[in-house]
XYZ file of C-alpha atoms in Angstrom:
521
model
C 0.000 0.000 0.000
C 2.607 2.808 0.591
C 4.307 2.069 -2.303
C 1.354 3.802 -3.969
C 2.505 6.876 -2.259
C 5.617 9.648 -2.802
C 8.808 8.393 -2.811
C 10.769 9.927 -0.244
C 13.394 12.807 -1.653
C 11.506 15.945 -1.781
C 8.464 14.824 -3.550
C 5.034 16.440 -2.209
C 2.821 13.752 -0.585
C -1.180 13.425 -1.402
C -3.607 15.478 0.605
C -7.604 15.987 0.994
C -9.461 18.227 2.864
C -11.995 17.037 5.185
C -15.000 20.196 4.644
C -18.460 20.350 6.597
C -21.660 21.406 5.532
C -21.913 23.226 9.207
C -19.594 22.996 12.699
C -19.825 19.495 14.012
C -20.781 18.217 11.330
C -18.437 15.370 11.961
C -15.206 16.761 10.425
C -12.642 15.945 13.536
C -14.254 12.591 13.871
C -13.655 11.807 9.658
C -10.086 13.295 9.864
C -9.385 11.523 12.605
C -10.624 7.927 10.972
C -8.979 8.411 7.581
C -5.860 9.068 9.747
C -6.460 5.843 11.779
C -7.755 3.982 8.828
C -4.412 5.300 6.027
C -2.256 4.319 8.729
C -3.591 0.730 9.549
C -2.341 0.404 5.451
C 1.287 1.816 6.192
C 0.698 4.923 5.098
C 2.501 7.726 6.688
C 0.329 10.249 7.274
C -0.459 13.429 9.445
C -3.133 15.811 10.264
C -3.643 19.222 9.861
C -5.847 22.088 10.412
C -4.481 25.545 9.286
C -6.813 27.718 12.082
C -8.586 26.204 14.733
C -11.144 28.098 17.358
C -11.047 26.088 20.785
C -10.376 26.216 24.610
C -9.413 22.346 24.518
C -5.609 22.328 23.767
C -2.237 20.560 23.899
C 1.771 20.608 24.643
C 3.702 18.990 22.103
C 6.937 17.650 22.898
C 8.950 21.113 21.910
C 6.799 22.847 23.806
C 3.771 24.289 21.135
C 0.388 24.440 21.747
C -2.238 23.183 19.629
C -5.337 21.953 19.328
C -5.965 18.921 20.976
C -8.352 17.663 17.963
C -5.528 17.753 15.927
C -3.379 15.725 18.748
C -6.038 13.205 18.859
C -6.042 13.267 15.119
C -2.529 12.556 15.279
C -2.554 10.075 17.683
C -5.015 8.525 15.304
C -2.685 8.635 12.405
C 0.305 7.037 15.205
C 2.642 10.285 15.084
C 4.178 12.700 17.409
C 1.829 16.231 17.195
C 3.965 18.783 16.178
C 3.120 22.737 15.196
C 2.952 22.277 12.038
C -0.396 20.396 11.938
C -1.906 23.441 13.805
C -0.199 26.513 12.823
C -2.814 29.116 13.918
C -4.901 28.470 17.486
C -7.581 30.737 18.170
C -8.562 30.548 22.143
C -11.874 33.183 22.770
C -11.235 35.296 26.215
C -14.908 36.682 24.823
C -17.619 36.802 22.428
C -15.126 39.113 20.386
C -11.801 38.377 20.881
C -9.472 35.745 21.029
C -5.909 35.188 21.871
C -3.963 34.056 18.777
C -1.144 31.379 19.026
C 0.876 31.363 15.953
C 3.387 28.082 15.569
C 2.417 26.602 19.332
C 3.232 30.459 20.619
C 0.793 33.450 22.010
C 1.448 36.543 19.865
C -1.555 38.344 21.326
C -5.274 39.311 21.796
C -6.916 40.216 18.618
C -10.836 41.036 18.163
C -12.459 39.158 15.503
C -13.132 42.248 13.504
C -9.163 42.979 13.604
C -8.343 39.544 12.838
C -11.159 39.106 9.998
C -10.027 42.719 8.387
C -5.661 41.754 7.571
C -4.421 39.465 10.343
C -6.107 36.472 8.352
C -4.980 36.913 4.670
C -1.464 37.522 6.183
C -1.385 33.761 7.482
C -2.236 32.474 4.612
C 1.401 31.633 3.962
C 2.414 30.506 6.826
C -0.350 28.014 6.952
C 0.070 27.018 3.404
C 4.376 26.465 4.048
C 3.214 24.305 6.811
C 1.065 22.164 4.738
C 3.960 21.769 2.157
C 6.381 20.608 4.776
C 4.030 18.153 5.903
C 3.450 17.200 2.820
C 7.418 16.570 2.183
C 7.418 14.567 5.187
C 4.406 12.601 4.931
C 3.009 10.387 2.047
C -0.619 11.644 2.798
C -1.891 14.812 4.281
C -5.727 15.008 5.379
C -6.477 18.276 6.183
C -9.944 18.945 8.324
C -12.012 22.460 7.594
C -13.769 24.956 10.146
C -17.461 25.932 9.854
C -18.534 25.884 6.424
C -16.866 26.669 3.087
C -19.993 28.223 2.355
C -19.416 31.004 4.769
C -19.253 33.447 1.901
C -19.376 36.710 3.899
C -15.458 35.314 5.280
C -14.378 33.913 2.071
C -11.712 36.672 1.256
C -9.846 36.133 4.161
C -10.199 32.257 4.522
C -7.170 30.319 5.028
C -9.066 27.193 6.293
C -11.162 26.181 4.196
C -11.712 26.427 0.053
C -8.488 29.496 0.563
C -6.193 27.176 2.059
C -7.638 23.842 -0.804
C -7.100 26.583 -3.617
C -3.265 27.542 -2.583
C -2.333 23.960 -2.142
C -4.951 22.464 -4.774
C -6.063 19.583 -2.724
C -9.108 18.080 -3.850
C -12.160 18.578 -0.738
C -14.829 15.887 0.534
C -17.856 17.474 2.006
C -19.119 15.800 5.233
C -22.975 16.488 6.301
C -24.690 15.610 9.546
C -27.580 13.753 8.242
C -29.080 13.337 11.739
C -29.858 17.360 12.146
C -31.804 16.780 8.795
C -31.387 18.438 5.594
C -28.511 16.948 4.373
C -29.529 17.125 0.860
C -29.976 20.692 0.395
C -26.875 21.078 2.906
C -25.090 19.476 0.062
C -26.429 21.236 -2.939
C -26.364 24.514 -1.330
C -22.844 24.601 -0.078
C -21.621 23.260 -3.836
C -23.961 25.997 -5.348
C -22.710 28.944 -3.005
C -19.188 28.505 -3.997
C -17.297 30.172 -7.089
C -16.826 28.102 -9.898
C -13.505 27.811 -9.024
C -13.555 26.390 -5.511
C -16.483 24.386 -6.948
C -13.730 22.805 -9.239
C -11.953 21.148 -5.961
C -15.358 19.931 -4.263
C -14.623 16.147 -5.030
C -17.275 14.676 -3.175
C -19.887 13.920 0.122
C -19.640 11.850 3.299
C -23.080 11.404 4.410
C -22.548 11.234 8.788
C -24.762 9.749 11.540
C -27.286 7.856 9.490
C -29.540 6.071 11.145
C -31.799 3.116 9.314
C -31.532 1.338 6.343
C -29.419 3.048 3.920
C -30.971 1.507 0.451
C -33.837 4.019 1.465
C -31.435 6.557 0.880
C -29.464 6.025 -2.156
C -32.506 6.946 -4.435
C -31.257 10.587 -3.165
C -27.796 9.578 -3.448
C -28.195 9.212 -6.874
C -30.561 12.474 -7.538
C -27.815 14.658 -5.731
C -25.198 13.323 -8.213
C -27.714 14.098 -11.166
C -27.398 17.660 -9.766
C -23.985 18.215 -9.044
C -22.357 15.675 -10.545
C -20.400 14.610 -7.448
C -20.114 10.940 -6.090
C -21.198 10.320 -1.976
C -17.903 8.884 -1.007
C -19.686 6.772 1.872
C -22.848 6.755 4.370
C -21.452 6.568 8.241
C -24.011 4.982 10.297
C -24.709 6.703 13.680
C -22.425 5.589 16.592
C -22.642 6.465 20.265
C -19.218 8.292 22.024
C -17.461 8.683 18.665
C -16.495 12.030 19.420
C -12.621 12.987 20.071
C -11.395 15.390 22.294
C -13.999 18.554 21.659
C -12.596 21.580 20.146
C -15.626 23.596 21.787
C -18.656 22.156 22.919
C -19.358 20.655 26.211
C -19.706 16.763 25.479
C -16.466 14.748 27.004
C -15.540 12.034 24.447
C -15.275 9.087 26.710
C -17.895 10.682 29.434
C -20.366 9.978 26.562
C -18.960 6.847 25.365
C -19.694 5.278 28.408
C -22.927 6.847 29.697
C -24.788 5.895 25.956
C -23.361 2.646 25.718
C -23.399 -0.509 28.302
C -22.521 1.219 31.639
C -19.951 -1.038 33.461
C -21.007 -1.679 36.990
C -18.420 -0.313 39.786
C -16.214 -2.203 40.987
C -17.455 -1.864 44.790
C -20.144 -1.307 46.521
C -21.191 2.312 45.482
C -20.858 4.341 42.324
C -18.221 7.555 42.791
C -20.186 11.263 41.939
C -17.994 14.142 40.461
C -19.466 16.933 40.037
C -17.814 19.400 37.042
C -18.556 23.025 37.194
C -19.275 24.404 33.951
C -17.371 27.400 34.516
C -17.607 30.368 31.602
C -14.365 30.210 28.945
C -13.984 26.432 30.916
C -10.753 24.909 29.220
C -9.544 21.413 28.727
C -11.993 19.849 30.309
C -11.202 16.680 28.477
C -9.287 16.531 31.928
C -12.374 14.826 33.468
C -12.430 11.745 30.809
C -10.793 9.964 32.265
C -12.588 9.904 35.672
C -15.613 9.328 33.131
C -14.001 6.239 31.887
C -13.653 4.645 35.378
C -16.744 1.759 35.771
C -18.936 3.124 38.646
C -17.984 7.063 38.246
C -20.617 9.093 37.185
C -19.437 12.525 36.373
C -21.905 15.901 35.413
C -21.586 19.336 34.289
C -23.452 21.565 36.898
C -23.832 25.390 36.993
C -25.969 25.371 40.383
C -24.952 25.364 43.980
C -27.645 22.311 45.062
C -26.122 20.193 42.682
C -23.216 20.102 44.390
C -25.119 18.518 47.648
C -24.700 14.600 46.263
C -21.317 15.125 44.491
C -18.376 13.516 46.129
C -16.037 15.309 44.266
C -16.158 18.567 43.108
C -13.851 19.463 40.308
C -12.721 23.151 39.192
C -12.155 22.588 35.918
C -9.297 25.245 34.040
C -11.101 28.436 32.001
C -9.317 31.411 30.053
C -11.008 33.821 32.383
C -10.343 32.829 36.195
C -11.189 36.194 37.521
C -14.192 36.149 35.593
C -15.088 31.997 36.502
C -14.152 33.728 40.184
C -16.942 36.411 39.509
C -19.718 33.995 38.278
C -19.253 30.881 41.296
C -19.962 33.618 43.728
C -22.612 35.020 41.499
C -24.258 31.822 40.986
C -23.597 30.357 44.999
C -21.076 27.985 43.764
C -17.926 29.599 45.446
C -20.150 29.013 49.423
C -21.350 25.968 48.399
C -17.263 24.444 47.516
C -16.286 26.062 50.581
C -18.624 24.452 52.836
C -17.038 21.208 51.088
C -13.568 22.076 52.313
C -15.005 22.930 55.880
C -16.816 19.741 55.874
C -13.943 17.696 54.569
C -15.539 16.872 51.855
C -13.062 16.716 48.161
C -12.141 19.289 46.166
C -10.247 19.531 42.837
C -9.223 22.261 41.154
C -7.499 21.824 37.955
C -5.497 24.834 36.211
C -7.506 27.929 36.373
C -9.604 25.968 38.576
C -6.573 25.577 41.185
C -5.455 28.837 41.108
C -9.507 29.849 41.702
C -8.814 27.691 45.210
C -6.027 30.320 46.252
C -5.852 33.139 48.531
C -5.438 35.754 45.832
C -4.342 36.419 42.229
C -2.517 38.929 40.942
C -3.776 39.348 37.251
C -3.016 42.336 34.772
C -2.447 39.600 31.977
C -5.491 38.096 31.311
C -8.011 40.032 32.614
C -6.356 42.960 33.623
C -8.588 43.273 36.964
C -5.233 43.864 39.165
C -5.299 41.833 42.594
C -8.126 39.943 43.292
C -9.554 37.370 45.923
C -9.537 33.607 45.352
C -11.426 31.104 47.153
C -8.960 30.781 49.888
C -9.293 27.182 50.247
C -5.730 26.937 49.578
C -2.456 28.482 50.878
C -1.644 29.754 47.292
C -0.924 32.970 45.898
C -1.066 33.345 41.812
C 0.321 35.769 39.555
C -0.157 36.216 36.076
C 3.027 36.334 33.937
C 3.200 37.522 30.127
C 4.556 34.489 28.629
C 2.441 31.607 29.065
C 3.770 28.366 30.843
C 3.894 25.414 28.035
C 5.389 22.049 29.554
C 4.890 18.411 29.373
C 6.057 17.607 33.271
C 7.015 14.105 34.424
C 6.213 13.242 38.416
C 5.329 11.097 41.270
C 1.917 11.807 43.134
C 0.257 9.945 45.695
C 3.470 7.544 45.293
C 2.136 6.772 41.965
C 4.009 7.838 38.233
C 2.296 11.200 36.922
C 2.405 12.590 33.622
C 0.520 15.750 32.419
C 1.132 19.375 30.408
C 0.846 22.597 31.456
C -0.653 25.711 29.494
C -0.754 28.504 31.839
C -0.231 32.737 32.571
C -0.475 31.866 36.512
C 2.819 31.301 38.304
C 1.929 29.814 41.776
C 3.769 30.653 45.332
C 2.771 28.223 47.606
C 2.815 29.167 50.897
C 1.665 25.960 52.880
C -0.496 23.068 53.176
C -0.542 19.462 53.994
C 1.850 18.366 51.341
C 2.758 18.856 47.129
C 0.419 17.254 45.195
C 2.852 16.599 42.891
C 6.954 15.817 43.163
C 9.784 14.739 41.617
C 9.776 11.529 43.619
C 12.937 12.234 45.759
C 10.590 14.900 48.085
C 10.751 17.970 46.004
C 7.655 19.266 45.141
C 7.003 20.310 41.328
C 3.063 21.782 41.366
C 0.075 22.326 43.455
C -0.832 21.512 47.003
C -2.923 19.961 49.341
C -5.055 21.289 52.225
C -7.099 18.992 54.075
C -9.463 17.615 51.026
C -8.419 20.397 48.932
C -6.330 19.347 46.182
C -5.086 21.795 42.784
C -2.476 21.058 40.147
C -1.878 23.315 37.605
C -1.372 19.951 35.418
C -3.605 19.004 32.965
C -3.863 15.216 31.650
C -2.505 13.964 35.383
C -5.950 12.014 35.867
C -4.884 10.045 32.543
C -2.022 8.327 34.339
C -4.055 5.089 35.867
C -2.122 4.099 38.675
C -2.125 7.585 40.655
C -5.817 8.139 38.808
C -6.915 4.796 41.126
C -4.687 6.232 44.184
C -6.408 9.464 44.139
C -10.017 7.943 43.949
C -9.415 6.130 46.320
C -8.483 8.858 48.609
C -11.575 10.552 47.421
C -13.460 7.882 48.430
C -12.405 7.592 51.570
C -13.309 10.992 52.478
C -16.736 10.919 51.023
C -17.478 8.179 53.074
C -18.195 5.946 49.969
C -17.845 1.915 49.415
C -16.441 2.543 46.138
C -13.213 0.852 45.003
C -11.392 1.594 41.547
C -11.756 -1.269 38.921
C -7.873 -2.619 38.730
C -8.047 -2.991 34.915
C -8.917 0.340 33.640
C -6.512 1.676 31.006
C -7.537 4.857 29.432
C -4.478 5.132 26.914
C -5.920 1.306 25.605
C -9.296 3.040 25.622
C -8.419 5.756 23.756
C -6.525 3.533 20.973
C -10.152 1.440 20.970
C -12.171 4.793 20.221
C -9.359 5.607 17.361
C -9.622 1.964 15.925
C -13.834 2.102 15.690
C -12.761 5.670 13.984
C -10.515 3.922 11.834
C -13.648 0.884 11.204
C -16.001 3.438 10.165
C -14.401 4.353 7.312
C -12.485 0.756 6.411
C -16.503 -0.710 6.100
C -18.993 2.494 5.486
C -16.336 4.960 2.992
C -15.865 3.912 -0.560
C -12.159 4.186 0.289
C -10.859 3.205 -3.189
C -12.520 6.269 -4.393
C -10.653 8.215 -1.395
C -7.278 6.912 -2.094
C -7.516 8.175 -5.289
C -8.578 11.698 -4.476
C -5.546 11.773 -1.881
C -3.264 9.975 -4.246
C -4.128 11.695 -7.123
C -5.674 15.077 -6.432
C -8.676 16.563 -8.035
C -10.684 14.878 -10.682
C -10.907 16.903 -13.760
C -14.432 17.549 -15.711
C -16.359 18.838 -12.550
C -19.448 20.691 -13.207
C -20.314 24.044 -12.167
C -23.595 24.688 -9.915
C -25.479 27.658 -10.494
C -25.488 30.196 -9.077
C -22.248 30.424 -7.424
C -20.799 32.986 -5.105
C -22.284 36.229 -5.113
């Protein structure tokens, strides 16, 4: 199979980009499954996403932050993330502005008219040199879209979507959520909005979540190929927990993979309750799969104070705006209701923002410039906002357990007390965060994911809720993970007319495609 791919010595590898007829339409999911699928076959391949929008991101190993989709995505495709599949991060501090990261590095705030208006078109080649270098290193590219290509009131400045398919002419399948409805004139009207030469690259549809019999739906199949004259590369049947780590909604991945499919039963006597707060700007809170994957942990998003009352743990979960998640738990009740926790010994975990929340004050003319500030006071910490943001992938010992997490933070911590490090270098010197009574932050994200300290701390947790529950000692959320990837990978190997994709990615766009009126304004 990789023989049918570049040679290595400079030649350009094949590439496709993965379009949707709206957000979540099922693009991260696809990209990630051709990735899984190409690389079952020996292909070498990467992802890539030129801009991405999201609070959910990652360290790579020199230090960049991306997008975790596109770290899941490569995880799927069984290579190291790097910067280059992510070159331009967009993380919203508001419903107008966003800090950019450029290569895996902040460069500022910019407001979406201000980045819409020059910033944009002035990426296009950076994006577009970090395609080609993938595509000198890779024999296969697959390249995953933002919104819609249809979006024609952005489509001078796009560099994600039909800008970024014209400057490398890639050919583009166009994926459509077929459970919201519609996906017919979803189809049609996306072809029909574009100009006839971005029409020119659309190669093709992916029809996603269908649910039935799918001979019932090729009579359409054929009609919208009458009117565009564009195959359906495959029909993807509906799957419960299929979704990998979220660029912005608030569904976890595995959370929902286990509550819609056959709960396990716990492993003790009682079930565990965490309790997430849905904090505003919340960040990363893929953090709290993994508890989510544990049999006999239930774990909920809550934005009110009583439904904390059952919840044995309570975790703060990191946000771009701490002063302003500060602002809305004591708005909302939240911040009395966690510390009556603490003063009833009952856990507490606070995660990132959510840790430095839990401290006695922060000092913050960074993020959002509010000066000195409060915390929670539930921990002997005192947090203050640096320019340059904190990007690590830290190696520990907690709870004498191994430890492994990353670390995207402004905050710089002084810790001023407490019952002992959370975390340390397992010789006695601490690394990050603190414990005070059942208090507990970390400033780590991904710690949870290592199993052995993930079962340690439960069972702490459960100890001081007063609950019969009891870790399962089998639980592996790294072989989970690589389970999700693989039914990724299965979707496409059985429901994609994959001979039909490896020649789009092998051989780029088909010529002869027909123009739908009435294109573009």
């Amino acid at each position: 199979m990789n023989g049918r791919f570049k040679a290595s010595g400079g030649a350009v590898g094949g590439g496709l980009l993965v379009a949707g007829t709206t957000s979540d339409a099922g693009k991260s999911v696809v990209t990630a499954g051709i990735c899984r699928w190409l690389a079952r076959q020996g292909v070498r391949v990467a992802p890539f996403k030129a801009q991405n929008m999201s609070l959910n991101s990652f360290v790579t190993r020199e230090g960049a932050e991306i997008g975790r989709a596109q770290a899941m995505q490569a995880a799927a495709a069984r290579v190291e993330p790097t910067a280059l599949m992510n070159p331009v991060l967009l993380k919203p501090g508001s419903d107008r502005s966003s800090q950019v990261v450029l290569l895996g590095k902040a460069v500022g705030e910019l407001s979406a008219r201000g980045y819409h208006a020059g910033r944009q078109e002035q990426l296009l080649g950076t994006v577009t040199d970090c395609l080609q270098e993938l595509r000198r290193t890779y024999d296969a590219v697959i390249c995953e879209g933002a919104g819609s290509p249809a979006e024609i009131n952005l489509r001078r400045t796009d560099i994600v979507n039909m800008g970024l398919a014209r400057a490398a002419r890639i050919p583009v399948m166009v994926v459509g959520d077929i459970d919201r409805g519609g996906v017919f004139a979803s189809f049609f009207g996306t072809t029909a909005l574009l100009s006839k030469e971005d029409q020119a690259l659309v190669a093709g549809y992916l029809v996603n979540k269908f649910r039935g019999d799918v001979t019932l739906l090729e009579p359409g199949l054929e009609m919208l190929r009458g009117l565009t004259g564009r195959q359906t590369l495959g029909v993807l049947p509906f799957s419960h927990g299929l979704g990998i780590d979220e660029e912005d909604g608030l569904r976890v991945s595995l959370r929902g993979a286990v509550r819609e499919s056959v709960v396990a039963p716990p492993h003790g006597a009682e079930v565990l309750r965490v309790a997430v707060a849905a904090v505003p700007l919340m960040s990363n809170f893929t953090d709290v799969d993994a508890l989510a994957a544990e049999p006999g942990v239930v774990v909920r998003f809550v934005d009110r104070a009583e439904e904390l009352a059952d919840a044995d743990l309570v975790v703060l979960p990191g946000t771009r705006g701490t002063v302003r998640a500060l602002e809305w738990l004591r708005e909302r009740g939240l911040a009395d209701a966690v510390a009556r926790r603490a003063a009833e010994g009952r856990p507490v975990l606070g995660i990132c923002g959510g840790y430095q929340m839990l401290g006695e004050r922060i000092e913050d003319d960074v993020e959002s410039k509010a000066g000195t500030v409060d915390g929670l006071g539930l921990l002997p910490v005192r947090v203050r906002f640096a320019a340059e943001k904190t990007l690590a992938r830290p190696v520990g010992e907690a709870l004498g357990e191994p430890v492994a997490g990353y670390e995207i933070h402004h905050g710089v911590a002084e810790v001023t007390g407490g019952d002992e490090t959370f975390i340390s270098d397992g010789e006695g010197r601490g690394l990050d965060g603190c414990r005070a009574g059942s208090v507990w932050g970390t400033h780590w994200h991904g710690s949870l994911e290592s199993d052995s300290f993930r079962r340690a701390f439960l069972r702490r947790v459960a100890a001081d809720a007063g609950r019969a529950f009891v870790p399962a000692p089998d639980t592996g959320f790294a072989t989970l993970r690589e389970e999700q990837l693989d039914r990724l990978g299965d979707l496409i190997e059985e429901h994609a007319d994959t001979a039909a994709l490896l020649r789009l990615i092998e051989e780029g766009v088909p010529e002869g495609l027909p123009f739908v009126p009435p294109g573009a304004p």
